[in-house]
Amino acid sequence: MRKVITLLNKKNGSGKTTLALNLASVLAKEFGMKTGVLEIGDGMFDTGTMMDIAADHTLNGPGDISRYYVEKTGFHLFWDLNWEKAVRYFNDALDVLLVDTEGFPSHRLFDLSDTIVIPAAMNPYDMQYAAHTAKKLLEMNYPASCLNVIVNKAANNILSTGDIQQVFRNSRVIALLPHLEAVAASAGKGFIYCSKDRKDPFYKEVRKAAEILLEGGSKQHLAILDKEPAGEGHLPRDVFPGPAAEAHDEAVSAVKKHAVKLLFEAIDIKNLEKDALTHPDKKSRIFADIKNKVRDILDGIDPSMKNREEREGLVTEIFDEVTGLGAIEGLLKDKSITEIMVNSHDDIYIERSGKLFRSDKKFTGVENVMRAIERIVLPLGRRIDESMPYVDARLPDGSRVNAIIPPLAIDGPVLTIRKFSDKKLCSGDLVRYGSITPDAVEYLKGSVLKRRNILISGGTGSGKTTLLNVLSSFIPEDERIITVEDSAELRLSQEHVIRLEARPPNIEGRGAVTIRDLVKNCLRMRPDRIVVGECRGGEALDMLQAMNTGHDGSMTTVHSNTPRDACSRIEVMVLMSGVELPARAIREQIKSAVNVIIQQARLKDGSRKITHITEITGMEGDTILMHDVFRFHETGTAASGMIEGELKRVDMV
């Protein structure tokens, strides 16, 4: 036998048996391989049911192995509980054996296999389930080159190719099988879809997978079987997340919660942290002592915990919860995560590639969420309590933090962190991501160099600040730039940059310094350019005045949905300054001050794109005149779910 290919997924509905039969058909008819499908049964004959064959109608070969030859497609079906017996018997008769597993297979089966295929249905739960299986096999030292994932797309596909790549970032996805009603309809009808039509997308993906699975060398299968089995013969049940694994997770969570309680009773964590900050040379020893104390507590709670990896993982989680940011510590280190949303202590969501996923991370209690919030805001001189129950802050890496607590947050403290990428994006990155075209980049670069005033408009999370960073990089090195922000996020590469940040009131309600105060002050600091991170209120009037009084080339952002809405929002914010001006006078100010409006949007597929680049051309009566220079034209939706389209010059449409 040249190849043993094992298909593994305990969960029903993954498409495993359908995949096995279609792969067998392609291997036999298209590649001329003597092929067999071995089902390791548990009393059911699923492959036979799919082919409309009753188990008691199969032929019996030597050793009472049930078998059936599928004449139309040229492969054999085998069914037996003793897979070792079946592999020995058919070793010389077959080129490829596909093993359709049930339950919790033996280590020896995987040792025997040349490759392991993990089918996954295309929905978040099934894909995470399959990714968990692959991760466990990697941890058990099965090589990544032997693990392959095949994804079955759903009828109402809501996940993109990027989502799939993110979920299976440690595994190789070799095929994406399109959803076709005819494939599902073939089940139980006695025929195989790939044997009927060889030109459709489903067939092409199965054939591609077959080619990949035939690559590489083969093992000495009988030599592996003749070896004495080492240790327990079956995979541990926690390879598959199910009721047993969930019960185990609940038990571990209970141990963790109890250990945290005992640790706080045993040590004065606040004094230890203060000592570590006061004496940095002692920090590593103090923290090591805390970890050792955690180990002692765990030994006292559950002396039978023998899994060293799990025990040390629990030690780290408890240590992070007591001395760091707890459940979100690891999420902050994951560079693929762009946003973390703690809705309650046991309900945490993350954003990847513009899509939301629920995390399996949890705090052990509400008080530990509060502790994490305090650890973020206190070093910044901010406070959060019943008298000031919400706060904006930032982490040392620049990530933006918002926290709100009871009584305003009814169900407990809520924490939202917009992570700050450690990679500074450039215009080339935005082009590669499809957010903008090279032609539009050249237009915007020219606008910056010509000292045109630019307003970036968009919704929350649409990428306004990222774009502002990119545009700021076009400012010449010999100019003095002053940035004004509520929470410092801008990272300019020029040498001559002054950064100003607003300050909230202190515990007595005094000492606040607003964005408007800073914009007024920076006018006295001889700026060549003023960059305001975001206009939210009365500072819009001061920004317009700055743009109109010799500070050309300035930039800012606003929250709005269209370029026209951006002008209306600026008008409202000017009125918020308390200065009573007629609407026409405000619009005249906007017309004179703002030259270009860039509309940024996050589309329904999670992608961030520039949808309009608009010039303000003048006034007609009380109306500001605008002209779109570039506009995004949507052309459709790709099979991956991503929106297709292009940002085009209006005169080229």
XYZ file of C-alpha atoms in Angstrom:
653
model
C 0.000 0.000 0.000
C 1.412 3.383 -1.017
C -0.738 5.777 0.966
C -2.916 5.745 4.081
C -5.035 8.897 4.408
C -7.042 9.282 7.621
C -10.070 11.606 7.748
C -10.691 12.847 11.276
C -13.609 14.797 12.685
C -15.814 13.371 15.405
C -18.474 16.036 14.913
C -21.430 15.224 12.656
C -22.106 17.504 9.717
C -18.478 18.211 8.804
C -18.865 16.443 5.426
C -16.257 13.800 6.290
C -17.965 10.753 4.750
C -19.067 12.658 1.629
C -15.487 13.870 1.207
C -14.056 10.350 1.654
C -16.315 8.891 -1.038
C -15.699 11.707 -3.525
C -11.945 11.592 -2.959
C -12.008 7.835 -3.518
C -13.930 8.275 -6.761
C -11.436 10.826 -8.121
C -8.400 8.772 -7.027
C -9.781 5.652 -8.703
C -11.160 7.085 -11.949
C -8.875 10.072 -12.600
C -5.582 8.849 -11.165
C -6.024 5.121 -11.811
C -5.331 4.235 -8.180
C -6.541 1.010 -6.596
C -8.482 2.744 -3.848
C -10.350 1.662 -0.750
C -12.439 3.467 1.844
C -12.179 1.834 5.258
C -14.825 2.866 7.756
C -13.891 2.167 11.349
C -17.433 1.454 12.485
C -19.208 1.812 15.792
C -22.185 -0.272 14.773
C -23.216 2.076 11.939
C -22.282 1.717 8.270
C -22.292 5.399 7.214
C -20.415 4.935 3.953
C -22.806 2.139 3.046
C -25.799 4.330 3.900
C -24.441 7.108 1.687
C -24.110 4.566 -1.157
C -27.512 2.976 -0.440
C -25.885 -0.317 0.600
C -27.178 -2.258 3.609
C -24.460 -3.572 5.931
C -25.843 -7.107 5.787
C -25.624 -7.052 1.977
C -21.872 -6.537 1.878
C -19.560 -9.324 0.870
C -17.360 -10.985 3.461
C -13.708 -11.431 2.723
C -11.114 -13.348 4.721
C -11.274 -12.499 8.415
C -14.940 -11.491 8.108
C -14.053 -8.018 6.906
C -17.134 -6.482 5.318
C -16.389 -5.135 1.861
C -18.198 -3.889 -1.202
C -16.908 -3.000 -4.681
C -18.425 0.148 -6.150
C -18.484 -0.715 -9.818
C -19.435 2.733 -11.162
C -16.452 4.463 -9.601
C -13.975 1.642 -9.209
C -13.142 1.652 -5.521
C -13.781 -0.648 -2.551
C -15.713 -0.004 0.631
C -14.538 -1.788 3.777
C -16.127 -1.783 7.168
C -14.641 -3.273 10.312
C -14.006 -2.456 13.950
C -10.505 -3.942 13.749
C -8.749 -1.519 11.455
C -5.337 -3.144 11.972
C -6.689 -6.409 10.571
C -8.124 -4.577 7.569
C -4.895 -2.693 6.850
C -2.840 -5.926 6.999
C -5.253 -7.764 4.722
C -5.392 -5.080 2.015
C -1.788 -3.893 2.234
C -0.755 -5.569 -1.032
C -4.057 -5.031 -2.850
C -4.428 -1.232 -2.741
C -2.565 1.912 -3.755
C -4.501 4.251 -1.448
C -6.577 3.576 1.653
C -8.876 6.331 2.950
C -9.767 5.723 6.596
C -13.093 7.231 7.709
C -12.753 7.336 11.504
C -15.340 7.365 14.249
C -14.933 8.067 17.970
C -11.428 8.473 19.389
C -8.944 6.649 17.146
C -5.722 5.010 18.179
C -2.336 6.718 18.223
C -1.153 3.815 16.084
C -3.598 4.722 13.325
C -2.118 8.218 13.131
C 1.426 6.834 13.279
C 0.459 4.631 10.343
C -1.125 7.461 8.318
C 0.836 9.321 5.665
C -1.480 12.280 6.063
C -4.432 13.346 8.241
C -7.324 15.274 6.707
C -9.583 17.352 8.970
C -12.852 18.302 7.227
C -14.608 21.389 8.616
C -18.019 22.900 7.946
C -17.768 26.619 7.201
C -19.215 28.210 10.315
C -17.358 29.733 13.278
C -18.096 26.900 15.735
C -17.187 24.003 13.420
C -14.050 25.727 12.187
C -12.858 26.478 15.713
C -13.631 22.844 16.589
C -11.514 21.585 13.684
C -8.726 24.074 14.485
C -8.701 22.775 18.079
C -8.259 19.222 16.766
C -5.344 20.284 14.537
C -3.732 22.199 17.408
C -3.914 19.181 19.715
C -2.355 16.916 17.084
C 0.488 19.405 16.608
C 1.017 19.481 20.371
C 1.255 15.679 20.270
C 4.164 16.062 17.793
C 2.369 15.044 14.613
C 4.166 17.106 11.918
C 2.336 20.071 10.416
C 3.202 18.807 6.913
C 0.964 15.779 7.553
C -2.082 17.815 8.674
C -4.462 19.114 6.000
C -7.783 20.939 6.341
C -10.628 20.832 3.803
C -13.434 23.336 4.374
C -17.030 22.772 3.244
C -18.678 26.092 2.464
C -22.170 26.751 3.796
C -25.209 27.809 1.787
C -25.459 31.091 3.718
C -21.737 31.688 3.774
C -20.869 34.558 6.148
C -17.148 33.882 6.530
C -14.424 35.101 4.188
C -11.259 33.421 2.955
C -9.384 35.690 5.373
C -11.459 34.318 8.261
C -10.527 30.753 7.233
C -6.835 31.614 7.005
C -6.989 33.240 10.434
C -8.714 30.295 12.131
C -6.363 27.743 10.543
C -3.213 29.891 10.673
C -1.227 26.914 12.054
C -2.582 24.372 9.541
C -2.667 23.949 5.763
C -6.042 24.442 4.046
C -5.872 22.462 0.781
C -9.412 22.903 -0.559
C -12.576 24.991 -0.169
C -15.506 22.873 -1.329
C -18.371 25.012 -2.703
C -21.865 24.399 -1.392
C -23.959 22.601 -4.023
C -27.410 21.192 -3.356
C -26.695 18.340 -5.766
C -23.812 17.107 -3.588
C -26.054 16.900 -0.519
C -28.804 15.294 -2.612
C -26.471 12.454 -3.699
C -26.370 11.064 -0.126
C -28.249 7.792 0.123
C -28.937 7.649 -3.636
C -26.186 5.188 -4.528
C -24.052 7.554 -6.607
C -21.133 9.889 -6.010
C -21.279 13.464 -7.206
C -17.742 13.642 -8.615
C -18.406 10.560 -10.745
C -21.242 12.354 -12.532
C -19.824 15.766 -13.379
C -16.120 16.460 -13.746
C -16.288 20.107 -14.749
C -17.918 21.910 -11.847
C -16.138 23.770 -8.989
C -16.762 20.987 -6.439
C -15.050 18.411 -8.626
C -12.087 20.726 -9.297
C -11.520 21.332 -5.580
C -11.704 17.600 -4.763
C -9.274 16.815 -7.583
C -6.875 19.512 -6.349
C -7.032 18.027 -2.838
C -6.365 14.528 -4.244
C -3.234 15.766 -6.045
C -1.886 17.340 -2.862
C -2.625 14.256 -0.752
C -0.700 12.019 -3.163
C 2.449 14.116 -2.776
C 5.334 13.027 -0.542
C 6.730 9.671 0.491
C 4.910 6.700 1.936
C 5.459 4.910 5.234
C 6.308 1.275 5.863
C 2.829 0.502 7.088
C 3.288 -3.115 8.172
C 6.540 -2.235 9.931
C 4.640 0.344 11.976
C 1.913 -2.171 12.809
C 4.473 -4.768 13.886
C 5.946 -2.394 16.474
C 4.830 -2.787 20.055
C 2.252 -0.088 20.916
C 3.650 2.489 23.314
C 1.495 3.647 26.239
C -2.244 4.003 25.920
C -3.597 3.099 22.531
C -6.096 5.927 22.030
C -6.052 9.669 21.749
C -6.982 11.595 24.888
C -10.611 12.692 24.773
C -9.743 16.362 25.154
C -8.569 16.326 21.529
C -12.257 16.882 20.789
C -14.111 19.668 22.607
C -17.368 18.061 23.743
C -19.362 17.437 26.923
C -16.396 15.762 28.616
C -14.068 18.613 27.637
C -16.620 21.216 28.715
C -16.994 19.558 32.118
C -13.210 19.521 32.405
C -13.049 23.252 31.524
C -15.641 24.038 34.198
C -13.622 22.087 36.764
C -10.431 23.953 35.800
C -12.307 27.269 36.000
C -13.495 26.416 39.522
C -9.932 25.535 40.572
C -8.669 28.807 39.098
C -11.290 30.883 40.911
C -10.552 29.188 44.240
C -6.782 29.597 43.749
C -7.139 33.335 43.057
C -9.169 33.736 46.262
C -6.569 31.851 48.327
C -3.713 33.821 46.769
C -5.243 37.159 47.742
C -5.707 35.834 51.272
C -2.086 34.653 51.435
C -0.267 37.720 50.068
C -0.590 41.502 50.067
C -0.482 41.968 46.309
C -0.657 45.783 46.384
C 2.400 46.111 48.595
C 4.278 43.542 46.523
C 3.514 45.440 43.321
C 4.562 48.710 44.960
C 7.805 47.074 46.082
C 8.416 45.774 42.546
C 7.919 49.267 41.096
C 10.091 50.939 43.756
C 12.889 48.376 43.437
C 13.065 47.191 39.787
C 16.028 44.968 40.664
C 13.703 42.935 42.913
C 10.870 42.693 40.388
C 11.808 39.335 38.823
C 12.323 37.731 42.258
C 9.054 39.127 43.634
C 7.095 37.885 40.625
C 8.843 34.490 40.768
C 7.835 34.198 44.429
C 4.212 34.902 43.499
C 4.296 32.180 40.838
C 5.771 29.706 43.296
C 3.008 30.599 45.752
C 0.439 29.888 43.014
C 2.024 26.467 42.415
C 1.855 25.661 46.138
C -1.825 26.671 46.250
C -2.645 24.508 43.197
C -0.859 21.543 44.748
C -2.995 21.999 47.851
C -6.265 22.274 45.885
C -5.666 19.454 43.405
C -2.550 17.358 44.093
C -3.632 14.934 41.337
C -3.109 17.495 38.563
C -0.406 15.675 36.633
C -0.590 17.416 33.276
C 2.427 19.692 33.617
C 1.526 21.829 30.597
C -2.002 22.437 31.836
C -0.763 23.168 35.362
C 1.798 25.747 34.172
C -0.793 27.306 31.875
C -3.078 27.688 34.887
C -0.231 29.197 36.924
C 0.310 31.813 34.193
C -3.419 32.632 33.974
C -3.692 33.108 37.743
C -0.497 35.174 37.840
C -1.784 37.409 35.020
C -5.120 37.866 36.765
C -3.495 38.862 40.052
C -0.607 40.982 38.754
C -1.597 41.913 35.193
C -4.663 42.290 33.022
C -5.989 38.795 33.570
C -7.980 37.107 30.819
C -7.096 39.727 28.200
C -3.321 39.532 28.749
C -2.861 36.925 26.020
C -5.346 38.652 23.702
C -3.296 41.849 23.878
C -0.236 39.916 22.701
C -2.067 38.391 19.725
C -1.167 40.663 16.803
C -4.048 39.377 14.679
C -6.605 40.853 17.121
C -7.550 44.481 16.463
C -10.147 45.037 19.193
C -11.007 43.467 22.554
C -14.483 43.912 24.066
C -15.107 42.776 27.652
C -18.911 42.824 28.012
C -18.792 41.095 31.400
C -16.294 39.007 33.329
C -17.264 35.839 31.435
C -18.252 37.356 28.072
C -15.340 38.593 25.957
C -15.381 39.303 22.214
C -12.502 40.014 19.846
C -12.247 41.485 16.362
C -10.128 39.859 13.647
C -10.102 41.006 10.014
C -13.115 43.213 10.680
C -15.242 40.327 12.055
C -16.321 39.677 15.656
C -15.656 36.358 17.394
C -16.447 35.274 20.924
C -13.327 34.405 22.917
C -13.063 31.451 25.270
C -11.147 33.622 27.765
C -12.883 34.605 31.013
C -12.138 36.588 34.152
C -12.825 34.720 37.369
C -15.100 37.489 38.642
C -16.325 41.072 38.292
C -13.771 42.311 40.810
C -10.938 41.118 38.560
C -12.301 43.095 35.608
C -12.299 46.168 37.867
C -8.744 45.374 38.938
C -7.634 45.213 35.277
C -9.311 48.562 34.538
C -7.633 50.194 37.537
C -4.246 48.838 36.474
C -4.696 50.566 33.124
C -5.950 53.976 34.292
C -4.144 54.611 37.593
C -0.588 54.918 36.152
C -1.954 57.572 33.769
C -3.303 59.690 36.600
C -6.887 58.857 35.626
C -9.570 57.589 37.978
C -12.731 55.549 37.683
C -15.309 55.225 40.460
C -18.978 55.921 41.099
C -18.448 59.666 40.873
C -16.585 59.287 37.530
C -17.866 55.948 36.174
C -16.275 56.096 32.713
C -12.814 56.889 31.420
C -10.755 57.066 28.225
C -7.125 56.020 28.503
C -4.367 54.309 26.585
C -1.957 51.435 27.127
C 1.828 51.906 26.969
C 1.819 50.716 23.334
C -0.722 53.405 22.407
C -3.799 51.171 22.301
C -6.980 53.128 23.032
C -8.991 52.099 26.105
C -12.534 52.940 27.144
C -14.008 51.666 30.411
C -17.445 52.213 31.905
C -18.660 50.780 35.212
C -21.857 50.602 37.296
C -24.141 52.406 37.832
C -23.881 53.434 34.157
C -23.036 49.893 32.992
C -25.987 47.908 34.314
C -24.534 44.399 33.975
C -21.072 45.135 35.366
C -17.873 46.842 34.171
C -17.342 47.036 30.409
C -13.889 47.409 28.872
C -13.136 48.137 25.209
C -9.598 48.208 23.841
C -8.754 49.286 20.301
C -5.294 47.833 19.821
C -2.471 49.907 18.430
C -0.506 48.074 15.758
C 3.237 47.912 16.362
C 3.678 48.077 12.594
C 3.426 51.542 11.105
C 1.390 51.255 7.906
C 2.353 53.126 4.753
C 0.413 53.958 1.613
C 1.721 50.781 -0.049
C 0.088 48.700 2.684
C -3.277 50.386 2.080
C -2.948 49.657 -1.642
C -2.166 45.987 -0.940
C -5.161 45.725 1.383
C -7.392 47.157 -1.349
C -8.310 50.244 0.706
C -7.074 52.676 -1.953
C -5.589 52.690 -5.455
C -2.112 53.935 -6.463
C -3.759 56.701 -8.509
C -5.674 57.957 -5.459
C -2.518 57.781 -3.331
C -0.723 60.065 -5.788
C -3.627 62.513 -5.705
C -3.637 62.635 -1.883
C 0.155 62.901 -1.709
C -0.029 65.859 -4.090
C -2.756 67.447 -1.955
C -0.577 67.203 1.173
C 2.474 68.628 -0.610
C 0.352 71.488 -2.020
C -0.688 72.300 1.571
C -4.387 71.664 1.005
C -6.480 71.304 4.165
C -7.843 67.777 4.487
C -10.796 66.424 6.458
C -11.097 62.647 6.931
C -14.653 61.468 7.544
C -15.863 58.031 8.618
C -17.592 55.882 11.189
C -16.153 54.236 14.286
C -13.444 51.725 13.430
C -13.379 52.692 9.752
C -9.637 53.460 9.766
C -9.620 57.269 10.018
C -6.632 57.457 12.357
C -4.648 54.970 10.267
C -5.264 57.047 7.154
C -4.364 60.255 9.018
C -1.044 58.638 9.990
C -0.375 57.681 6.357
C -1.213 61.151 5.003
C 0.915 62.813 7.684
C 3.923 60.843 6.434
C 3.804 62.924 3.211
C 4.486 66.179 5.104
C 8.004 67.452 4.287
C 10.699 66.994 6.919
C 11.501 70.706 7.151
C 8.102 71.690 8.555
C 7.063 72.079 12.197
C 4.070 69.858 12.980
C 1.911 70.028 16.103
C -0.511 67.198 16.824
C -3.472 67.578 19.170
C -5.303 64.482 20.414
C -7.650 63.291 23.103
C -5.646 60.057 23.460
C -2.287 60.095 21.677
C -2.395 57.655 18.758
C -0.659 59.436 15.910
C 2.893 58.334 15.168
C 4.604 60.702 12.777
C 8.023 59.838 11.391
C 9.211 63.444 10.975
C 11.780 64.822 13.419
C 10.109 68.178 14.155
C 6.851 67.034 15.768
C 5.254 68.408 18.951
C 2.609 66.119 20.483
C -0.133 67.548 22.714
C -2.715 65.468 24.581
C -5.888 66.608 26.345
C -6.310 66.028 30.094
C -9.494 65.097 31.983
C -10.443 66.762 35.289
C -8.816 65.541 38.498
C -10.615 63.971 41.455
C -11.888 67.419 42.522
C -13.269 68.038 39.040
C -10.588 70.597 38.206
C -7.608 70.882 35.920
C -9.233 69.667 32.699
C -7.496 70.698 29.475
C -9.674 70.211 26.405
C -8.864 69.714 22.738
C -10.134 73.241 22.160
C -7.707 74.653 24.737
C -4.829 72.865 23.019
C -5.812 73.983 19.508
C -5.903 77.607 20.737
C -2.533 77.177 22.442
C -0.784 75.557 19.497
C -1.558 78.634 17.378
C 0.993 80.431 19.589
C 3.625 77.737 18.981
C 4.492 78.720 15.394
C 3.159 75.581 13.677
C 3.516 74.973 9.948
C 0.863 72.286 10.154
C -1.728 71.392 12.773
C -2.997 67.823 12.915
C -5.993 67.260 15.202
C -6.716 63.593 15.877
C -10.473 64.151 15.960
C -12.854 67.097 16.121
C -15.775 66.354 18.436
C -17.008 69.712 19.651
C -16.277 73.430 19.840
C -12.658 72.952 18.746
C -14.000 72.694 15.189
C -14.371 76.519 15.154
C -10.759 77.007 16.235
C -9.598 74.438 13.685
C -11.444 76.261 10.878
C -9.960 79.561 11.977
C -6.468 78.039 12.021
C -6.942 76.660 8.512
C -8.131 80.087 7.366
C -5.311 82.075 8.948
C -2.080 80.790 7.445
C -1.926 77.203 8.673
C -2.610 75.562 5.337
C -1.983 71.845 5.007
C -3.665 71.010 8.310
C -5.673 67.827 8.831
C -8.315 66.401 11.139
C -11.000 63.709 11.322
C -14.728 63.686 12.096
C -17.384 61.036 12.597
C -19.845 61.120 9.684
C -21.159 58.910 6.903
C -20.702 60.995 3.739
C -18.703 64.056 2.659
C -21.904 66.128 2.719
C -22.667 64.886 6.248
C -19.116 65.829 7.281
C -19.795 69.478 6.434
C -23.073 69.388 8.348
C -21.329 67.861 11.348
C -18.637 70.537 11.328
C -21.413 73.142 11.242
C -23.083 71.611 14.310
C -19.761 71.402 16.188
C -19.044 75.079 15.502
C -22.404 75.928 17.096
C -21.315 73.812 20.108
C -18.508 76.317 20.718
C -21.060 78.764 22.093
C -20.359 81.380 19.427
C -23.567 82.456 17.742
C -22.967 82.621 14.009
C -25.465 82.432 11.155
C -25.437 79.174 9.187
C -24.216 80.887 6.026
C -21.219 82.385 7.850
C -20.245 78.958 9.199
C -20.577 77.385 5.758
C -18.430 80.156 4.274
C -15.782 79.286 6.865
C -15.986 75.588 5.942
C -15.805 76.386 2.206
C -12.725 78.560 2.681
C -10.964 76.262 5.166
C -11.519 72.696 3.906
C -10.207 71.733 0.477
C -10.512 67.928 0.402
C -12.812 65.491 2.233
C -11.871 61.804 2.299
C -14.666 59.386 3.190
C -13.487 56.192 4.890
C -15.864 53.262 5.517
C -15.873 49.789 7.000
C -17.932 47.646 4.631
C -20.206 44.772 5.616
C -17.467 42.209 4.804
C -15.208 43.835 7.424
C -12.870 45.500 4.925
C -11.940 49.161 5.270
C -11.995 51.232 2.086
C -11.936 54.833 0.936
C -15.295 55.374 -0.761
C -15.043 59.068 -1.758
C -12.360 61.683 -2.283
C -14.244 64.949 -2.646
C -13.177 68.537 -3.291
C -15.090 71.553 -1.989
C -15.398 73.907 -4.955
C -17.400 76.882 -3.671
C -20.797 78.145 -2.526
C -24.092 78.590 -4.302
C -26.540 80.447 -2.133
C -26.396 78.714 1.268
C -25.164 75.415 -0.189
C -21.572 74.217 -0.172
C -20.636 72.903 -3.623
C -18.706 69.634 -3.862
C -17.173 67.521 -6.606
C -16.193 63.847 -6.256
C -12.705 63.278 -7.655
C -12.691 59.554 -6.774
C -15.627 57.299 -5.940
C -15.765 53.616 -4.971
C -17.923 51.550 -7.319
C -19.093 48.212 -5.954
C -19.295 45.487 -8.620
C -20.461 42.489 -6.606
C -19.515 39.960 -3.952
C -16.851 37.282 -4.433
C -17.366 33.626 -3.526
C -15.287 34.307 -0.401
C -17.881 36.876 0.725
C -15.581 39.858 0.109
C -17.054 42.903 -1.612
C -15.547 43.567 -5.025
C -15.149 46.995 -6.572
C -12.711 49.754 -7.382
C -11.998 53.342 -6.394
C -12.117 55.177 -9.727
C -11.674 58.727 -10.909
C -15.102 60.140 -11.539
C -14.174 61.317 -15.056
C -13.125 57.722 -15.863
C -16.390 56.064 -14.788
